[in-house]
XYZ file of N, CA and C in Angstrom:
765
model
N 8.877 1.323 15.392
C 8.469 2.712 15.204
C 8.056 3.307 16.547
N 8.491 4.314 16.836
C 8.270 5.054 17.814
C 6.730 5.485 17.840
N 5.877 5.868 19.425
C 5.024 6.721 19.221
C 4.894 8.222 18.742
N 6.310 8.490 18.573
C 5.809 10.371 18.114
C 6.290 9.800 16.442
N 6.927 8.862 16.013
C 7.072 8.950 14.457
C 5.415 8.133 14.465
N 4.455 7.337 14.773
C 3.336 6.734 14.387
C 2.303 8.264 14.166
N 2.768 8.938 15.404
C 1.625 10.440 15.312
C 2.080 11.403 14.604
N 3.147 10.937 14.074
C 3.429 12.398 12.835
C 3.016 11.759 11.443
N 3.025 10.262 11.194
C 2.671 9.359 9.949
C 1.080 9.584 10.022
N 0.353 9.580 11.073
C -0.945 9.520 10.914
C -1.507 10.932 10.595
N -0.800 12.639 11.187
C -1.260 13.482 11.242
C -0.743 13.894 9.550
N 0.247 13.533 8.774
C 0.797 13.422 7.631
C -0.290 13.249 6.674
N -0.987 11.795 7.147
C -2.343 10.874 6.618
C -3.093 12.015 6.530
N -3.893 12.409 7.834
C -5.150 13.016 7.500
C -5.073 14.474 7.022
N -4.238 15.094 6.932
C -3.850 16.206 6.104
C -3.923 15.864 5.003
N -2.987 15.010 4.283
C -3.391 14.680 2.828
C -4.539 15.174 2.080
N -5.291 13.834 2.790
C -6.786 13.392 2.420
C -7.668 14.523 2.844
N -7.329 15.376 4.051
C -8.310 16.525 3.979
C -8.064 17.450 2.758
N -6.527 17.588 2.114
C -6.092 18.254 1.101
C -6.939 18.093 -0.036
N -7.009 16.612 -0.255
C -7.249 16.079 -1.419
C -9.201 16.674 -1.775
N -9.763 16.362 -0.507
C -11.118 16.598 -0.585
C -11.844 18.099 -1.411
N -12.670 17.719 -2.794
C -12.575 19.407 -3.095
C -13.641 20.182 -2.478
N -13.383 21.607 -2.632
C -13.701 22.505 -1.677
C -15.412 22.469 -1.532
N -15.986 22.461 -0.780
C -17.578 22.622 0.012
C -18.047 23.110 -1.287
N -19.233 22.779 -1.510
C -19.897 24.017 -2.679
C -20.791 24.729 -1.548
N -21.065 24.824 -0.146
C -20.942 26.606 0.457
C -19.955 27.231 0.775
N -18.649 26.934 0.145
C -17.352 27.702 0.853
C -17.816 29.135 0.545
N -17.501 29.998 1.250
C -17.297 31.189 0.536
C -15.788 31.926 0.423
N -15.593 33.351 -0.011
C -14.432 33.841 -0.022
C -13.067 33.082 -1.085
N -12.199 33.518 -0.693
C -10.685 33.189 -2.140
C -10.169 32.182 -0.753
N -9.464 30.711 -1.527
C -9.183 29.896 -0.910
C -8.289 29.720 -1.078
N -7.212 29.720 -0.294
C -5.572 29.982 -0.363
C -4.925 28.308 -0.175
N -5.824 27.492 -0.062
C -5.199 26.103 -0.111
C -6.048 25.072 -0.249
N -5.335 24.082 -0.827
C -6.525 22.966 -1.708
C -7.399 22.035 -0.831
N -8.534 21.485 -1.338
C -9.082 21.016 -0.179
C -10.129 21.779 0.761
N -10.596 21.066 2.040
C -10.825 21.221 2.952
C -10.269 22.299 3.725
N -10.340 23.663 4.629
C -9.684 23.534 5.761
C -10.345 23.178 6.939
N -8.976 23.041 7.968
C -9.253 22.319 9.516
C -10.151 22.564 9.879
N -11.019 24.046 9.586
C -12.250 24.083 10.273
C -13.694 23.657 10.040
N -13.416 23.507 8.513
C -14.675 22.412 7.782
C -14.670 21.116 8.180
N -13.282 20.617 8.120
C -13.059 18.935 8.561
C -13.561 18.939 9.805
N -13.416 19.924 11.027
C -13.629 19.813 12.184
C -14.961 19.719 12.628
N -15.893 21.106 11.720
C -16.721 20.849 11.856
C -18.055 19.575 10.816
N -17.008 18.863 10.040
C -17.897 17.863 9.918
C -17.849 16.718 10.206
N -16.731 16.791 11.579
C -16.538 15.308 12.078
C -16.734 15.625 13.731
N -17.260 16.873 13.985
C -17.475 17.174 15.052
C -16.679 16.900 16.316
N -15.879 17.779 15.519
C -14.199 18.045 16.295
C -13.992 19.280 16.834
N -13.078 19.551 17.544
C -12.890 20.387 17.830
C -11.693 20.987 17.139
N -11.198 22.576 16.327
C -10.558 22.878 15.235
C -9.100 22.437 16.118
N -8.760 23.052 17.724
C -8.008 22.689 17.800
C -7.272 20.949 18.019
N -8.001 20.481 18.656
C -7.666 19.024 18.866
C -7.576 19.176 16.709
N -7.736 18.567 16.149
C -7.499 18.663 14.453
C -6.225 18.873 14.012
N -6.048 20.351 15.108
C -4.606 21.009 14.184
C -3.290 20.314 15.155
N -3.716 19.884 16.726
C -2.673 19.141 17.052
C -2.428 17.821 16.204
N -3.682 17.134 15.690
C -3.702 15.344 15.765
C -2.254 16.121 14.097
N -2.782 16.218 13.612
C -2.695 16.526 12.335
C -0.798 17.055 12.446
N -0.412 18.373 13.419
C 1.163 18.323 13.810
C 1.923 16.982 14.537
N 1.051 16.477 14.945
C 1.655 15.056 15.241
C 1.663 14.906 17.050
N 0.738 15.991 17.807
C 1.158 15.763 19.086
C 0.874 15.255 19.767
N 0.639 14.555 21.212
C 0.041 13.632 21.969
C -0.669 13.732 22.072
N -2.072 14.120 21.364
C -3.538 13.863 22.272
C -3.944 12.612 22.135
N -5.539 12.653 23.035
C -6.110 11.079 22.815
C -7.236 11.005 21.776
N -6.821 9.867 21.231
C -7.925 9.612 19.844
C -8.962 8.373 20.248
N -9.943 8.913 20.591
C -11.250 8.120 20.768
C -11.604 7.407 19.530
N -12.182 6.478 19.383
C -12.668 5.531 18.359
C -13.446 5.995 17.629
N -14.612 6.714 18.504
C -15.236 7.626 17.290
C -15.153 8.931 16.780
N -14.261 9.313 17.711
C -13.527 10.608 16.548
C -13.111 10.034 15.262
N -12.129 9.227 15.338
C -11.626 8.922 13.811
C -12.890 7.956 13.545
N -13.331 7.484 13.702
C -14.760 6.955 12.882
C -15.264 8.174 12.073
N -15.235 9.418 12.598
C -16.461 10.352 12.126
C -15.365 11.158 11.385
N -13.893 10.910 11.804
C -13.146 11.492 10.777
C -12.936 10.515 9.374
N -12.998 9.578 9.557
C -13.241 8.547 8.182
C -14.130 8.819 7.314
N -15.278 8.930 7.737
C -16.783 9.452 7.155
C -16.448 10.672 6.532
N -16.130 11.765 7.309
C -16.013 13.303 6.786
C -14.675 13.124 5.494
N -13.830 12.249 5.580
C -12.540 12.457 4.611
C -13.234 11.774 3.067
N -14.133 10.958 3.697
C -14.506 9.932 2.555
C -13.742 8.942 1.908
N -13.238 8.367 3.067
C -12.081 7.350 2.992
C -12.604 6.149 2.750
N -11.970 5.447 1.534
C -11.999 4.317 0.936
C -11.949 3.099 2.395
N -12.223 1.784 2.539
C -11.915 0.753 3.268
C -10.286 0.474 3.388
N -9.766 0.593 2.392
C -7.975 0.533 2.860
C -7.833 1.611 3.434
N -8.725 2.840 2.952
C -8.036 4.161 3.723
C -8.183 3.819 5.391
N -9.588 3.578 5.422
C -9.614 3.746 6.686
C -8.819 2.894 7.943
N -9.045 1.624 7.134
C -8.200 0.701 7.888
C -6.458 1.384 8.073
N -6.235 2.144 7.162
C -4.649 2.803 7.083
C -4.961 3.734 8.612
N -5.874 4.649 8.716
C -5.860 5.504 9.558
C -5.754 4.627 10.564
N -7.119 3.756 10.947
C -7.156 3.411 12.762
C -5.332 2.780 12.852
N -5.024 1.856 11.460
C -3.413 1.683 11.968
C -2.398 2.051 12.809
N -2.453 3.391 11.976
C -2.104 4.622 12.572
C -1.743 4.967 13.641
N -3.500 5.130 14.351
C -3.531 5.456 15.185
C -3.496 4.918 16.306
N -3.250 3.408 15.728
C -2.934 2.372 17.071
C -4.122 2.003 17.744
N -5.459 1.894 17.428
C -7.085 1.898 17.311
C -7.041 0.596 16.673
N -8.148 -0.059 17.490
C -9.397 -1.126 16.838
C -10.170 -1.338 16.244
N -9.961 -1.239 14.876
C -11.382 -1.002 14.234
C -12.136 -2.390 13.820
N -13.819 -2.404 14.083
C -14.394 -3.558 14.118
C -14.305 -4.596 13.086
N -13.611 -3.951 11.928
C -13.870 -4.875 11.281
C -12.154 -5.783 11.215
N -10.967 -5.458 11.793
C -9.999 -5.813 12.137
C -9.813 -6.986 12.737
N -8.891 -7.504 12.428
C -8.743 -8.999 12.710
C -7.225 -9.269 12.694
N -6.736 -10.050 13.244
C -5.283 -10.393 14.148
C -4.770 -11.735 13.464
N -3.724 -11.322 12.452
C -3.094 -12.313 11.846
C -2.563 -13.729 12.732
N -2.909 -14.839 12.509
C -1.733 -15.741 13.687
C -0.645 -15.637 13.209
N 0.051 -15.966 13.923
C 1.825 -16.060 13.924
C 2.168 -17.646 13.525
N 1.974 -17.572 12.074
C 2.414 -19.004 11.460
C 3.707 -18.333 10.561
N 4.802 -19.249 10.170
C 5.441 -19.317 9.725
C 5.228 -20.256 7.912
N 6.238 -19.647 7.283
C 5.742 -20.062 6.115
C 6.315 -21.614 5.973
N 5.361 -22.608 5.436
C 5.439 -23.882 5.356
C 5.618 -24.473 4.106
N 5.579 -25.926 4.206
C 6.304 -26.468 2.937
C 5.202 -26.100 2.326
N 4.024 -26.813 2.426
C 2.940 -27.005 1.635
C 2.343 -25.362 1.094
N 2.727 -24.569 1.680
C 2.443 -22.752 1.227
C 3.704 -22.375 -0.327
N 4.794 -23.395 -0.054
C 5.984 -22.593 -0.856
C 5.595 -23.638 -2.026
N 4.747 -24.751 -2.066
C 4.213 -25.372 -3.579
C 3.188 -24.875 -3.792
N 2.351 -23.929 -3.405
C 1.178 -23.483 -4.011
C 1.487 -23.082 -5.554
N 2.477 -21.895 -5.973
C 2.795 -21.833 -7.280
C 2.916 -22.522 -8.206
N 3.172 -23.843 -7.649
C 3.541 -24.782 -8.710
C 2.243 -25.690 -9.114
N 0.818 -25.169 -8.390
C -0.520 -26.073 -8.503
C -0.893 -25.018 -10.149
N -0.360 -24.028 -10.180
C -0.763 -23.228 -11.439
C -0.412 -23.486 -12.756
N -0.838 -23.607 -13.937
C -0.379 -23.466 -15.091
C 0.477 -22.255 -15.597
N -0.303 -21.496 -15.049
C 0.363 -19.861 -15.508
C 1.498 -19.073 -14.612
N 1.906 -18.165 -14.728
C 2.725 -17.762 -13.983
C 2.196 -17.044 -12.640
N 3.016 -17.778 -12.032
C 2.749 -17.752 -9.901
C 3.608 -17.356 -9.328
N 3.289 -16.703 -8.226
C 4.470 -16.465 -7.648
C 3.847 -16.250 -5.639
N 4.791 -16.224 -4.895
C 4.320 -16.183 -3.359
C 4.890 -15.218 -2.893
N 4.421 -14.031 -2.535
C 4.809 -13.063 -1.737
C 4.904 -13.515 -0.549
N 5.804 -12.798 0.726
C 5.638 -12.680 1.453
C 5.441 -11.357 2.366
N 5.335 -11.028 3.655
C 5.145 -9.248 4.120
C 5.545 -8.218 3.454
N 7.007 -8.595 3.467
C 7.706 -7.317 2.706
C 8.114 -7.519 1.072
N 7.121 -8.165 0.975
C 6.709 -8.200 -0.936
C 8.222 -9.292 -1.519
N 8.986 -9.691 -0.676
C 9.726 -10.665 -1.161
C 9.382 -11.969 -1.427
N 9.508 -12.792 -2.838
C 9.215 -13.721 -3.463
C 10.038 -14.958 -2.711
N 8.846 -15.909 -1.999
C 9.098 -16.712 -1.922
C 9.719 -18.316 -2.357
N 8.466 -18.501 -3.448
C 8.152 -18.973 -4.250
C 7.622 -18.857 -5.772
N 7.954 -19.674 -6.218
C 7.146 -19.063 -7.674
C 7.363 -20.526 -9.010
N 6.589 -20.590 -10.259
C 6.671 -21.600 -10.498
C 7.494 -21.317 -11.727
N 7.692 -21.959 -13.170
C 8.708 -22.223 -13.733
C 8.244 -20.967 -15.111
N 6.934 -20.753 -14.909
C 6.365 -19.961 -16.183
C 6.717 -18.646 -15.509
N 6.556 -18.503 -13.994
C 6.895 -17.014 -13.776
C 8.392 -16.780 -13.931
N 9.240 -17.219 -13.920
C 10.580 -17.590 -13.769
C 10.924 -17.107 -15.535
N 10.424 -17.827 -16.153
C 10.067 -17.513 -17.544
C 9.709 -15.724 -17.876
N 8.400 -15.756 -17.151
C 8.057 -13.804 -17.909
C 8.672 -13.049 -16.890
N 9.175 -13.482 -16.069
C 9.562 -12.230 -15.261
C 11.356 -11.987 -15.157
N 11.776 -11.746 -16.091
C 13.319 -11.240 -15.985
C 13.882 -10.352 -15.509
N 15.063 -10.864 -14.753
C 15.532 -10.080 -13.944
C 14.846 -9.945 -12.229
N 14.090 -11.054 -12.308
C 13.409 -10.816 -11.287
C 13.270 -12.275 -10.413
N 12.781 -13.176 -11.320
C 12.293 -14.757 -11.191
C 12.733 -15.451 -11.544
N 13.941 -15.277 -12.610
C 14.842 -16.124 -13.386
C 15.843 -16.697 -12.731
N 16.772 -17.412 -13.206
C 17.663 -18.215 -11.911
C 19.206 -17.332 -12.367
N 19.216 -16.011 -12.802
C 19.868 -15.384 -12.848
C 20.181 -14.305 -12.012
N 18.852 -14.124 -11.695
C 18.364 -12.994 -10.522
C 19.456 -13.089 -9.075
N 19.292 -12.124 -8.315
C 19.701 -12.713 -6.736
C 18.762 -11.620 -6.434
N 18.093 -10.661 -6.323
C 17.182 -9.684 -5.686
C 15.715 -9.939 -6.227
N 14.735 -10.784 -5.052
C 13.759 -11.284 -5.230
C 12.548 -10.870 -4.623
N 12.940 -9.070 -4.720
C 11.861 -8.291 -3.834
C 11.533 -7.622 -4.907
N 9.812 -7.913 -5.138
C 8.936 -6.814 -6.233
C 9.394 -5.665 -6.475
N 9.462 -4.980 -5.404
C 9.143 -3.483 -5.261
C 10.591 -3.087 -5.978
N 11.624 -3.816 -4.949
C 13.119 -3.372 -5.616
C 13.248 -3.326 -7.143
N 12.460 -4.383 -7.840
C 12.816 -5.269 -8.880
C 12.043 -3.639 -10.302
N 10.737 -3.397 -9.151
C 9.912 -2.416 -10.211
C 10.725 -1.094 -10.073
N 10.995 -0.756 -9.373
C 11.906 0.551 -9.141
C 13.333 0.574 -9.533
N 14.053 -0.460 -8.740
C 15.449 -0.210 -9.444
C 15.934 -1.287 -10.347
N 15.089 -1.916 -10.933
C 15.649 -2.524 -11.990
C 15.375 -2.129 -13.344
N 16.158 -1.706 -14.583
C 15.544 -1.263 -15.731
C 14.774 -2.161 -16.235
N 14.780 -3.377 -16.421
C 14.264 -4.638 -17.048
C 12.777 -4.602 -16.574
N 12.562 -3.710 -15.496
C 10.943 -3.780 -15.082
C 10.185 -2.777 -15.908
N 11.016 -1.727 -16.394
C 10.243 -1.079 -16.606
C 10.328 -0.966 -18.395
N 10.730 -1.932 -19.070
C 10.670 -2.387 -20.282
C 9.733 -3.573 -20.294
N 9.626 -4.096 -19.503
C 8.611 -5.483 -19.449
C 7.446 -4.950 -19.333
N 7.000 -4.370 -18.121
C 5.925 -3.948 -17.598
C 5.176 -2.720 -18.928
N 4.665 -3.045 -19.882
C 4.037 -1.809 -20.786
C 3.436 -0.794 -19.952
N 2.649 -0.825 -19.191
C 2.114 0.314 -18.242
C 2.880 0.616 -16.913
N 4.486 0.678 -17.160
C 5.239 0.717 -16.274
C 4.889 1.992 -14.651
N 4.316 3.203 -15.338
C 3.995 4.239 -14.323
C 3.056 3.949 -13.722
N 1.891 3.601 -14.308
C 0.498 3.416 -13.697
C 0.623 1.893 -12.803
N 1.309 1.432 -13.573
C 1.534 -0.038 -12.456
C 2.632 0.054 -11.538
N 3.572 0.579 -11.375
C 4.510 1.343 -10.029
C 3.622 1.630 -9.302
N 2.750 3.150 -9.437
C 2.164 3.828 -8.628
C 0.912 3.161 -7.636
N 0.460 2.038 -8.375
C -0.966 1.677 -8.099
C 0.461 0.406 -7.206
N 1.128 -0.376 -7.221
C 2.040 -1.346 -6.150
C 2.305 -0.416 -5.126
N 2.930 1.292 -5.214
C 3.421 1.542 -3.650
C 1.764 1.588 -3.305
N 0.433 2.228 -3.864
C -0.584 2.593 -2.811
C -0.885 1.294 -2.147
N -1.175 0.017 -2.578
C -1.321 -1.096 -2.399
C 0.293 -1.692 -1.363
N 1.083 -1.365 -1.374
C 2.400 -1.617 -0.791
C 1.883 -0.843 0.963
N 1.329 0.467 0.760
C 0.894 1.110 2.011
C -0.219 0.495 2.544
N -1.009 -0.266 1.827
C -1.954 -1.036 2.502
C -1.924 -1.741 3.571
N -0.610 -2.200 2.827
C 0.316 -3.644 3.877
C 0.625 -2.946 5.197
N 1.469 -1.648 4.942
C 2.216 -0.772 5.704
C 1.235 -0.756 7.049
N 0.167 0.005 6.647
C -0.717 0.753 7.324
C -1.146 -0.794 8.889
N -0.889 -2.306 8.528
C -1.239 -3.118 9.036
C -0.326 -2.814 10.123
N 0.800 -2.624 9.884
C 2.650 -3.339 10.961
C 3.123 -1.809 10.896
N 2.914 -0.910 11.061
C 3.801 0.516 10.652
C 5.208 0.443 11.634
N 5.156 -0.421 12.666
C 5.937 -0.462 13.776
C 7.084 -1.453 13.312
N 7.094 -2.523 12.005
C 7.667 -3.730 11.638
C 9.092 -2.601 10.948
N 10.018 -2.553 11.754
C 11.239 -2.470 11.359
C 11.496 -2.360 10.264
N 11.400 -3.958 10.023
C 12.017 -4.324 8.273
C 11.464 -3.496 7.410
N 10.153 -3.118 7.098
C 8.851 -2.695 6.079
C 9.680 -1.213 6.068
N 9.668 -0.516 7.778
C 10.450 0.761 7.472
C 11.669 0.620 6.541
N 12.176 -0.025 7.171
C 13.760 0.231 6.201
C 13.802 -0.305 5.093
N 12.849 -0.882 4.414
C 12.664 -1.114 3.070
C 11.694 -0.163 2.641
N 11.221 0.790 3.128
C 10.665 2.338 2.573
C 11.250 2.912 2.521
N 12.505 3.548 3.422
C 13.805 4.084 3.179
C 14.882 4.101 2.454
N 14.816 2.680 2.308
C 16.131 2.253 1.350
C 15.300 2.572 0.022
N 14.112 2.134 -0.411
C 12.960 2.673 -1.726
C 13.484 4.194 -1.973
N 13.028 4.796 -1.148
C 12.696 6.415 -0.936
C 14.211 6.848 -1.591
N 15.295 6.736 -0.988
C 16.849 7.459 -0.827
C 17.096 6.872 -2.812
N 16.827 5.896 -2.896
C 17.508 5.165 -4.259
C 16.539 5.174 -5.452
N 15.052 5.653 -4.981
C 13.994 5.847 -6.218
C 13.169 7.291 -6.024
N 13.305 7.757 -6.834
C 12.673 9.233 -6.838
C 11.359 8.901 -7.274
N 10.691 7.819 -8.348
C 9.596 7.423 -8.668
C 8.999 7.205 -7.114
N 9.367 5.858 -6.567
C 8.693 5.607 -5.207
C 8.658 6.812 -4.159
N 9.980 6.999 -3.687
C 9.785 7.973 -3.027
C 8.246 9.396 -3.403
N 8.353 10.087 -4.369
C 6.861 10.790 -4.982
C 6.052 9.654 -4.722
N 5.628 8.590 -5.275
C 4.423 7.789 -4.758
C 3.950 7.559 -3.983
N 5.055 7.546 -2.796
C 4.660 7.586 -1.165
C 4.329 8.372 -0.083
N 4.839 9.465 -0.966
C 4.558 10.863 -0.655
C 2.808 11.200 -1.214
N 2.499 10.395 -1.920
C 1.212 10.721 -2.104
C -0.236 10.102 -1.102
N 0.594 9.448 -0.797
C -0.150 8.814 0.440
C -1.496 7.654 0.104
N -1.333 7.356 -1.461
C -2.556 6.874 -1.990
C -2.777 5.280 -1.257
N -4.128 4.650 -0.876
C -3.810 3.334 -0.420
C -4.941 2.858 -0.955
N -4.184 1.868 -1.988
C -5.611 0.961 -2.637
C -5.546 -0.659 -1.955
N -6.576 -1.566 -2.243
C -6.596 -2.980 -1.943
C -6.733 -3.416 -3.524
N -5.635 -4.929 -3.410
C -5.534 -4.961 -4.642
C -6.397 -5.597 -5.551
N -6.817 -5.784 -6.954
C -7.461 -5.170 -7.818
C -6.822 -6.376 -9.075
N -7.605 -7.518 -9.305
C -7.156 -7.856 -10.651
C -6.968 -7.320 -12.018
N -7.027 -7.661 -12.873
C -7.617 -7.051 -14.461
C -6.208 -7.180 -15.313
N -6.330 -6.700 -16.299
C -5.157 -7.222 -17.976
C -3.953 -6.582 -17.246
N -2.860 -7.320 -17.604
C -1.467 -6.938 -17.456
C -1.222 -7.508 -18.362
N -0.267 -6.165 -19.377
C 0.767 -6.558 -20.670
C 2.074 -6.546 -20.000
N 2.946 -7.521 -20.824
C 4.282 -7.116 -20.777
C 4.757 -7.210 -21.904
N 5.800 -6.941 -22.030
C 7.063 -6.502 -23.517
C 7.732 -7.748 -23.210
N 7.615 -8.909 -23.635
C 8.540 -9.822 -24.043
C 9.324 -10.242 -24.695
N 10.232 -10.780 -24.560
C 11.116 -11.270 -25.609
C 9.895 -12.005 -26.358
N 9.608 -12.728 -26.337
C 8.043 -13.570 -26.962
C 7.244 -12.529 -28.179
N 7.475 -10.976 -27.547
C 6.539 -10.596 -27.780
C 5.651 -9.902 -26.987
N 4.199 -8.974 -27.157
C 3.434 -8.327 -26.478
C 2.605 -9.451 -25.794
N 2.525 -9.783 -24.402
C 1.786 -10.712 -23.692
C 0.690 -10.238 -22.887
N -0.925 -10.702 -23.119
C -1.670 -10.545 -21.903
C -2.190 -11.389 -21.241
N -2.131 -10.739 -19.899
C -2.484 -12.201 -18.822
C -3.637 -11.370 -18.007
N -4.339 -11.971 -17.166
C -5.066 -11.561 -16.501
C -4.677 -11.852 -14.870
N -4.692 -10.922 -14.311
C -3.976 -11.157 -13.058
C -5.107 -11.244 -11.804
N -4.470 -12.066 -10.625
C -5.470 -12.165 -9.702
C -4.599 -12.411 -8.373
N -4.805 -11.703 -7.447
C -3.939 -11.643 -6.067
C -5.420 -12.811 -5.224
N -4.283 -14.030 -4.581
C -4.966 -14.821 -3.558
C -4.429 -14.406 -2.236
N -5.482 -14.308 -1.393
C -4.364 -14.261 0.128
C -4.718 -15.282 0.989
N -3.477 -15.870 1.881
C -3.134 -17.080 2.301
C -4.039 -16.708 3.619
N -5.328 -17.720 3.777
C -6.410 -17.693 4.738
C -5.572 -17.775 6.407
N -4.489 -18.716 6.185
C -3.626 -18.680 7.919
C -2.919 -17.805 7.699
N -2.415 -16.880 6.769
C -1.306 -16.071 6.796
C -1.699 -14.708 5.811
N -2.803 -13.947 6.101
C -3.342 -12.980 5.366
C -1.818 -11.800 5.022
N -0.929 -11.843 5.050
C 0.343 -10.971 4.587
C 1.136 -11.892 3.979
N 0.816 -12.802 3.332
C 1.365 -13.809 2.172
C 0.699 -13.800 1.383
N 0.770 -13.493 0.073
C -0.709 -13.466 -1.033
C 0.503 -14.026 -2.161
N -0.583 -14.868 -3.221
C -0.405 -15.142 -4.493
C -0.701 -14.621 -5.744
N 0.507 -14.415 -6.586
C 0.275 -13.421 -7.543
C 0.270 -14.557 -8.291
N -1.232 -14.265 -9.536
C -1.552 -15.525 -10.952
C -1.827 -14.772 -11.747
N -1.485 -15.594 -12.695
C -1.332 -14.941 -14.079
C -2.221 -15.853 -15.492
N -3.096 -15.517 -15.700
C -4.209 -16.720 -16.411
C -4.069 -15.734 -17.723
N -3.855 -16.874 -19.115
C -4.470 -16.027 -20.174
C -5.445 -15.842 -20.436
């Protein structure tokens, strides 16, 4: 990724989220657009309106650490949010930490199989590594040894079979891309991740709108149904992430 596409993704970002923010209860006057404007955000992150309206068109200025600190604060940005912004902005933020460069190993691609329930091993770009014989089982079209496309995201978007399995098919799409940007917000520069947002975007009108919303959650256990051949199934789900390889996580599935 280029530096003027990283400063048009980040000025994209904080527009959003200033959008999203609702209006002051001292605004005064008729408010012609939702949200915040630049000059409230500015002045509550103690900015200056113009530096704001450049960061925000995407142009070269310099972003000090605690500008966007105090722009985090003023947006009221969640911990993925914020971590999404300093991304962004190509910034250090303290609580950031530097993946090593391990490669995935034998003993990582049997973790699934230490589970009873259905497992599975992501890797960066949400492609299934691994997985054990029960996920292979509930997940059709996806995990089965019929499959050949062993990427989540593809599997929830362009496969119909996901979205007959999955009972809360919308709400569970939408809540994978914000959580999918989580990842993003880490590597925005990783090639592959782009062109598997692109290739998403051009071939899914669902994703594409989702990404456009700019939402970024960290992920979040709790009940997942699916529509089985079996029958209506609930499992309780729980994302592990791999302590040497924090962009490898394990998806479990416990009744």
């Amino acid at each position: 990724m280029t530096s003027t596409e990283r400063r048009h993704l980040l000025g994209q970002f904080i527009r959003a989220h200033r959008e999203r923010l609702p209006a002051p209860t001292h605004s005064l006057g008729r408010r012609r657009t939702p949200g915040w404007r630049r000059e409230e955000l500015a002045q509550a992150a103690a900015v200056s309106v113009t530096w704001l309206t450049w960061v925000e068109q995407g142009r070269d200025v310099a972003l000090s650490v605690n500008a966007l600190s105090r722009l985090a604060d003023s947006l009221k940005l969640t911990p993925a949010e914020r971590a999404s912004l300093f991304n962004l902005a190509n910034k250090c933020d303290p609580i950031d930490s530097l993946e090593p460069a391990i490669e995935l190993t034998q003993e990582m691609s049997l973790l699934p199989g230490q589970f009873s329930g259905p497992a599975y091993l992501l890797d960066q770009y949400w492609t299934a590594q691994a997985w054990n014989k029960p996920a292979a089982l509930l997940f059709d079209g996806w995990l089965d040894a019929d499959s050949y496309e062993r990427n989540l995201l593809k599997y929830v978007f362009l496969n119909p079979k996901a979205k007959t399995l999955l009972a809360d098919w919308p709400e569970r799409a939408q809540r994978l891309v914000a959580e999918f940007r989580a990842d993003f917000s880490q590597a925005p520069q990783d090639t592959q991740l782009q062109a598997l947002i692109n290739e998403l975007s051009e071939l899914s009108l669902a994703f594409n709108q989702a990404w456009q919303q700019q939402s970024v959650l960290h992920r979040e256990g709790g009940e997942r149904l699916f529509n089985h051949t079996q029958g209506l199934l609930r499992f309780s789900q729980m994302t592990l992430l791999i302590a040497v390889k924090p962009s490898y996580k394990i998806g479990m599935f416990n009744t």
